[in-house]
mmCIF file of C-alpha atoms in Angstrom:
data_model
loop_
_atom_site.group_PDB
_atom_site.id
_atom_site.type_symbol
_atom_site.label_atom_id
_atom_site.label_comp_id
_atom_site.label_asym_id
_atom_site.label_seq_id
_atom_site.Cartn_x
_atom_site.Cartn_y
_atom_site.Cartn_z
ATOM 1 C CA UNK J 193 139.738 86.847 -22.806
ATOM 2 C CA UNK J 194 137.173 89.126 -24.454
ATOM 3 C CA UNK J 195 136.877 91.338 -21.373
ATOM 4 C CA UNK J 196 140.645 91.835 -21.112
ATOM 5 C CA UNK J 197 140.989 92.488 -24.838
ATOM 6 C CA UNK J 198 138.228 95.100 -24.870
ATOM 7 C CA UNK J 199 139.559 96.657 -21.671
ATOM 8 C CA UNK J 200 143.011 97.069 -23.211
ATOM 9 C CA UNK J 201 141.494 98.695 -26.306
ATOM 10 C CA UNK J 202 139.368 101.131 -24.273
ATOM 11 C CA UNK J 203 142.268 102.166 -22.047
ATOM 12 C CA UNK J 204 144.632 102.646 -24.981
ATOM 13 C CA UNK J 205 142.044 104.611 -26.975
ATOM 14 C CA UNK J 206 141.330 106.948 -24.045
ATOM 15 C CA UNK J 207 145.070 107.553 -23.611
ATOM 16 C CA UNK J 208 145.667 107.981 -27.364
ATOM 17 C CA UNK J 209 148.114 105.087 -27.133
ATOM 18 C CA UNK J 210 148.651 103.993 -30.746
ATOM 19 C CA UNK J 211 151.117 101.235 -29.821
ATOM 20 C CA UNK J 212 148.735 99.850 -27.212
ATOM 21 C CA UNK J 213 145.920 99.729 -29.742
ATOM 22 C CA UNK J 214 148.128 98.126 -32.376
ATOM 23 C CA UNK J 215 148.832 95.261 -29.988
ATOM 24 C CA UNK J 216 145.149 94.249 -29.839
ATOM 25 C CA UNK J 217 143.837 95.188 -33.320
ATOM 26 C CA UNK J 218 143.551 92.508 -36.003
ATOM 27 C CA UNK J 219 146.118 92.677 -38.811
ATOM 28 C CA UNK J 220 143.333 92.831 -41.451
ATOM 29 C CA UNK J 221 141.095 95.269 -39.608
ATOM 30 C CA UNK J 222 140.378 98.625 -41.289
ATOM 31 C CA UNK J 223 141.087 100.175 -37.875
ATOM 32 C CA UNK J 224 144.757 99.433 -38.482
ATOM 33 C CA UNK J 225 144.882 101.751 -41.490
ATOM 34 C CA UNK J 226 144.289 104.686 -39.175
ATOM 35 C CA UNK J 227 146.725 103.418 -36.556
ATOM 36 C CA UNK J 228 149.459 103.151 -39.173
ATOM 37 C CA UNK J 229 148.874 106.858 -39.864
ATOM 38 C CA UNK J 230 148.838 107.730 -36.172
ATOM 39 C CA UNK J 231 145.054 108.126 -35.982
ATOM 40 C CA UNK J 232 142.391 106.308 -33.982
ATOM 41 C CA UNK J 233 139.465 105.400 -36.239
ATOM 42 C CA UNK J 234 137.013 104.036 -33.670
ATOM 43 C CA UNK J 235 136.751 105.497 -30.166
ATOM 44 C CA UNK J 236 133.745 104.062 -28.317
ATOM 45 C CA UNK J 237 133.627 107.032 -25.949
ATOM 46 C CA UNK J 238 134.391 105.202 -22.696
ATOM 47 C CA UNK J 239 137.657 104.339 -20.985
ATOM 48 C CA UNK J 240 136.458 101.164 -19.270
ATOM 49 C CA UNK J 241 133.652 98.624 -19.121
ATOM 50 C CA UNK J 242 131.881 96.735 -16.362
ATOM 51 C CA UNK J 243 131.310 93.460 -18.163
ATOM 52 C CA UNK J 244 130.913 91.630 -21.454
ATOM 53 C CA UNK J 245 128.493 89.127 -22.972
ATOM 54 C CA UNK J 246 128.982 86.949 -26.033
ATOM 55 C CA UNK J 247 126.195 87.895 -28.459
ATOM 56 C CA UNK J 248 127.145 85.492 -31.282
ATOM 57 C CA UNK J 249 129.693 82.774 -30.576
ATOM 58 C CA UNK J 250 130.363 81.695 -34.175
ATOM 59 C CA UNK J 251 129.855 84.942 -36.072
ATOM 60 C CA UNK J 252 129.341 85.070 -39.837
ATOM 61 C CA UNK J 253 129.604 87.817 -42.431
ATOM 62 C CA UNK J 254 125.856 88.437 -42.051
ATOM 63 C CA UNK J 255 126.271 88.981 -38.309
ATOM 64 C CA UNK J 256 128.938 91.626 -38.900
ATOM 65 C CA UNK J 257 127.042 93.325 -41.717
ATOM 66 C CA UNK J 258 124.007 93.676 -39.445
ATOM 67 C CA UNK J 259 125.955 96.154 -37.298
ATOM 68 C CA UNK J 260 125.537 99.862 -37.868
ATOM 69 C CA UNK J 261 127.810 101.229 -40.633
ATOM 70 C CA UNK J 262 129.474 97.833 -41.235
ATOM 71 C CA UNK J 263 127.765 97.377 -44.614
ATOM 72 C CA UNK J 264 129.327 100.638 -45.757
ATOM 73 C CA UNK J 265 132.775 99.533 -44.595
ATOM 74 C CA UNK J 266 132.959 95.890 -45.679
ATOM 75 C CA UNK J 267 132.334 93.827 -48.764
ATOM 76 C CA UNK J 268 130.558 90.556 -48.020
ATOM 77 C CA UNK J 269 133.130 88.571 -50.027
ATOM 78 C CA UNK J 270 135.987 90.063 -47.972
ATOM 79 C CA UNK J 271 134.410 89.023 -44.687
ATOM 80 C CA UNK J 272 133.469 85.571 -45.973
ATOM 81 C CA UNK J 273 137.049 85.014 -47.138
ATOM 82 C CA UNK J 274 138.428 86.032 -43.752
ATOM 83 C CA UNK J 275 135.950 83.909 -41.803
ATOM 84 C CA UNK J 276 136.803 80.864 -43.910
ATOM 85 C CA UNK J 277 140.202 80.838 -42.181
ATOM 86 C CA UNK J 278 139.537 82.519 -38.832
ATOM 87 C CA UNK J 279 137.083 82.272 -35.929
ATOM 88 C CA UNK J 280 134.892 85.251 -35.067
ATOM 89 C CA UNK J 281 132.472 86.304 -32.367
ATOM 90 C CA UNK J 282 130.318 89.300 -31.469
ATOM 91 C CA UNK J 283 130.653 90.576 -27.921
ATOM 92 C CA UNK J 284 128.661 93.312 -26.210
ATOM 93 C CA UNK J 285 130.377 95.475 -23.607
ATOM 94 C CA UNK J 286 128.544 97.265 -20.800
ATOM 95 C CA UNK J 287 130.204 100.651 -20.591
ATOM 96 C CA UNK J 288 127.621 102.120 -18.259
ATOM 97 C CA UNK J 289 126.905 105.223 -20.325
ATOM 98 C CA UNK J 290 123.801 105.646 -22.471
ATOM 99 C CA UNK J 291 125.702 108.091 -24.710
ATOM 100 C CA UNK J 292 128.087 105.359 -25.872
ATOM 101 C CA UNK J 293 127.024 104.363 -29.371
ATOM 102 C CA UNK J 294 129.601 101.662 -30.169
ATOM 103 C CA UNK J 295 129.002 98.717 -27.871
ATOM 104 C CA UNK J 296 129.238 95.579 -30.005
ATOM 105 C CA UNK J 297 132.706 94.243 -30.708
ATOM 106 C CA UNK J 298 133.741 91.951 -33.547
ATOM 107 C CA UNK J 299 136.586 89.777 -32.303
ATOM 108 C CA UNK J 300 138.454 87.639 -34.834
ATOM 109 C CA UNK J 301 141.408 85.294 -34.416
ATOM 110 C CA UNK J 302 144.747 86.333 -35.888
ATOM 111 C CA UNK J 303 147.311 83.531 -35.876
ATOM 112 C CA UNK J 304 145.251 81.831 -33.154
ATOM 113 C CA UNK J 305 145.140 84.984 -30.996
ATOM 114 C CA UNK J 306 141.856 86.872 -30.519
ATOM 115 C CA UNK J 307 142.008 90.468 -31.712
ATOM 116 C CA UNK J 308 139.638 93.429 -32.151
ATOM 117 C CA UNK J 309 138.452 93.568 -35.751
ATOM 118 C CA UNK J 310 135.605 96.119 -35.649
ATOM 119 C CA UNK J 311 133.265 97.939 -33.260
ATOM 120 C CA UNK J 312 129.661 98.725 -34.092
ATOM 121 C CA UNK J 313 126.170 98.883 -32.669
ATOM 122 C CA UNK J 314 123.325 96.413 -32.962
ATOM 123 C CA UNK J 315 120.079 97.589 -34.440
ATOM 124 C CA UNK J 316 116.987 97.102 -32.292
ATOM 125 C CA UNK J 317 114.232 95.976 -34.635
ATOM 126 C CA UNK J 318 110.589 95.152 -33.947
ATOM 127 C CA UNK J 319 109.362 91.556 -34.182
ATOM 128 C CA UNK J 320 107.494 92.583 -37.322
ATOM 129 C CA UNK J 321 109.443 95.327 -39.175
ATOM 130 C CA UNK J 322 106.320 96.329 -41.101
ATOM 131 C CA UNK J 323 104.878 97.672 -37.831
ATOM 132 C CA UNK J 324 107.398 100.508 -38.101
ATOM 133 C CA UNK J 325 106.609 101.366 -41.720
ATOM 134 C CA UNK J 326 105.419 104.865 -42.627
ATOM 135 C CA UNK J 327 103.291 105.756 -45.634
ATOM 136 C CA UNK J 328 105.146 105.436 -48.957
ATOM 137 C CA UNK J 329 106.182 108.610 -50.757
ATOM 138 C CA UNK J 330 106.976 108.434 -54.461
ATOM 139 C CA UNK J 331 109.427 110.734 -56.167
ATOM 140 C CA UNK J 332 107.301 110.370 -59.283
ATOM 141 C CA UNK J 333 109.018 113.206 -61.153
ATOM 142 C CA UNK J 334 112.479 111.859 -60.313
ATOM 143 C CA UNK J 335 113.563 115.110 -58.752
ATOM 144 C CA UNK J 336 116.109 113.216 -56.645
ATOM 145 C CA UNK J 337 115.720 109.449 -57.119
ATOM 146 C CA UNK J 338 116.314 107.995 -60.551
ATOM 147 C CA UNK J 339 116.030 104.298 -59.755
ATOM 148 C CA UNK J 340 116.009 101.711 -56.966
ATOM 149 C CA UNK J 341 116.973 98.144 -57.808
ATOM 150 C CA UNK J 342 117.222 95.197 -55.452
ATOM 151 C CA UNK J 343 120.046 92.673 -55.257
ATOM 152 C CA UNK J 344 119.743 88.906 -55.121
ATOM 153 C CA UNK J 345 117.052 87.717 -52.678
ATOM 154 C CA UNK J 346 119.704 86.270 -50.353
ATOM 155 C CA UNK J 347 121.628 89.565 -50.201
ATOM 156 C CA UNK J 348 118.879 91.896 -48.913
ATOM 157 C CA UNK J 349 120.389 94.978 -50.530
ATOM 158 C CA UNK J 350 119.169 97.836 -52.682
ATOM 159 C CA UNK J 351 121.027 100.088 -55.094
ATOM 160 C CA UNK J 352 119.652 103.628 -54.937
ATOM 161 C CA UNK J 353 120.641 105.804 -57.896
ATOM 162 C CA UNK J 354 120.153 109.569 -57.795
ATOM 163 C CA UNK J 355 119.077 111.524 -60.846
ATOM 164 C CA UNK J 356 121.474 113.214 -63.245
ATOM 165 C CA UNK J 357 119.067 116.172 -63.478
ATOM 166 C CA UNK J 358 118.007 117.324 -59.987
ATOM 167 C CA UNK J 359 114.571 118.878 -59.808
ATOM 168 C CA UNK J 360 115.098 120.517 -56.417
ATOM 169 C CA UNK J 361 117.869 122.359 -54.625
ATOM 170 C CA UNK J 362 119.593 120.369 -51.891
ATOM 171 C CA UNK J 363 123.075 120.547 -50.444
ATOM 172 C CA UNK J 364 122.806 117.069 -48.882
ATOM 173 C CA UNK J 365 121.001 113.835 -49.744
ATOM 174 C CA UNK J 366 120.641 111.029 -47.192
ATOM 175 C CA UNK J 367 119.672 107.509 -48.266
ATOM 176 C CA UNK J 368 118.817 105.099 -45.458
ATOM 177 C CA UNK J 369 117.174 101.813 -44.558
ATOM 178 C CA UNK J 370 115.279 102.658 -41.406
ATOM 179 C CA UNK J 371 114.961 99.120 -40.016
ATOM 180 C CA UNK J 372 118.467 97.801 -40.721
ATOM 181 C CA UNK J 373 119.836 101.239 -39.911
ATOM 182 C CA UNK J 374 122.272 101.637 -42.793
ATOM 183 C CA UNK J 375 122.720 104.929 -44.601
ATOM 184 C CA UNK J 376 124.736 106.884 -47.116
ATOM 185 C CA UNK J 377 125.152 110.655 -47.242
ATOM 186 C CA UNK J 378 125.983 112.741 -50.312
ATOM 187 C CA UNK J 379 127.024 116.355 -49.896
ATOM 188 C CA UNK J 380 127.651 119.057 -52.463
ATOM 189 C CA UNK J 381 127.302 117.805 -56.016
ATOM 190 C CA UNK J 382 125.217 114.647 -55.551
ATOM 191 C CA UNK J 383 123.618 114.219 -58.997
ATOM 192 C CA UNK J 384 124.291 110.835 -60.564
ATOM 193 C CA UNK J 385 125.515 109.365 -57.272
ATOM 194 C CA UNK J 386 124.437 105.938 -56.054
ATOM 195 C CA UNK J 387 124.637 103.805 -52.927
ATOM 196 C CA UNK J 388 124.195 100.162 -52.005
ATOM 197 C CA UNK J 389 122.098 99.930 -48.854
ATOM 198 C CA UNK J 390 121.786 96.907 -46.574
ATOM 199 C CA UNK J 391 118.181 95.920 -45.798
ATOM 200 C CA UNK J 392 116.655 93.980 -42.932
ATOM 201 C CA UNK J 393 115.931 90.443 -44.185
ATOM 202 C CA UNK J 394 112.405 90.472 -42.726
ATOM 203 C CA UNK J 395 111.380 93.812 -44.240
ATOM 204 C CA UNK J 396 112.598 97.374 -44.407
ATOM 205 C CA UNK J 397 111.853 100.791 -45.806
ATOM 206 C CA UNK J 398 114.154 102.914 -47.922
ATOM 207 C CA UNK J 399 113.963 106.633 -47.218
ATOM 208 C CA UNK J 400 115.613 109.373 -49.271
ATOM 209 C CA UNK J 401 115.820 112.759 -47.582
ATOM 210 C CA UNK J 402 116.851 116.041 -49.205
ATOM 211 C CA UNK J 403 118.433 118.684 -46.967
ATOM 212 C CA UNK J 404 118.843 122.296 -48.036
ATOM 213 C CA UNK J 405 120.258 124.882 -45.642
ATOM 214 C CA UNK J 406 119.212 122.734 -42.681
ATOM 215 C CA UNK J 407 115.663 122.145 -43.900
ATOM 216 C CA UNK J 408 114.789 118.461 -44.423
ATOM 217 C CA UNK J 409 112.141 116.883 -46.647
ATOM 218 C CA UNK J 410 111.553 113.199 -47.384
ATOM 219 C CA UNK J 411 111.357 112.949 -51.171
ATOM 220 C CA UNK J 412 110.977 109.178 -51.459
ATOM 221 C CA UNK J 413 109.965 106.327 -49.198
ATOM 222 C CA UNK J 414 109.318 102.782 -50.334
ATOM 223 C CA UNK J 415 108.865 99.453 -48.571
ATOM 224 C CA UNK J 416 110.971 96.341 -48.967
ATOM 225 C CA UNK J 417 108.912 93.236 -48.191
ATOM 226 C CA UNK J 418 110.809 90.070 -49.201
#
């Protein structure tokens, strides 16, 4: 089932077949918004696969949010509401190409039929996330970072707020959690912006990078140790 479903999606995406994709995409998937406009939101970069493996048989909201970029796309409450009524699983597809970044598929039932809900990538994390920590850097003068506050202990999130009065010139600010692999990018006028970042439940580090004319500098780095 999963192999055929993913194969149909890959073939249709490579052929720019909107109708073919619509037949296998979940009715509540954000992918469908693009299809309704004649655009393909997620193209894994391969036209076929050589096999699939079930990564998580009974997937939860946490399993989906652990995928790259998913925390920026979905609200936890939305996923939990959907999974209250539908079954879900995570499936990895071997597409035989190291350049393929999207290899983990979220399949969810839709009126008892399995459909493609989302495609992401799993984050490879060390057994002890603190082994990958770098030295903290404090933006003590708040040139970029105004405040970082953490959500409820069970959520493993952080709200990063950027200053209203920038102390340096930067055309881009990147906020990321380096272990969980979630990020937010602000371009142009970024002062006063904020982002909610998903953190790895066993530890993470939040890094804020300022980019000006292609030159990058880490202005803040702090550790999250629950």
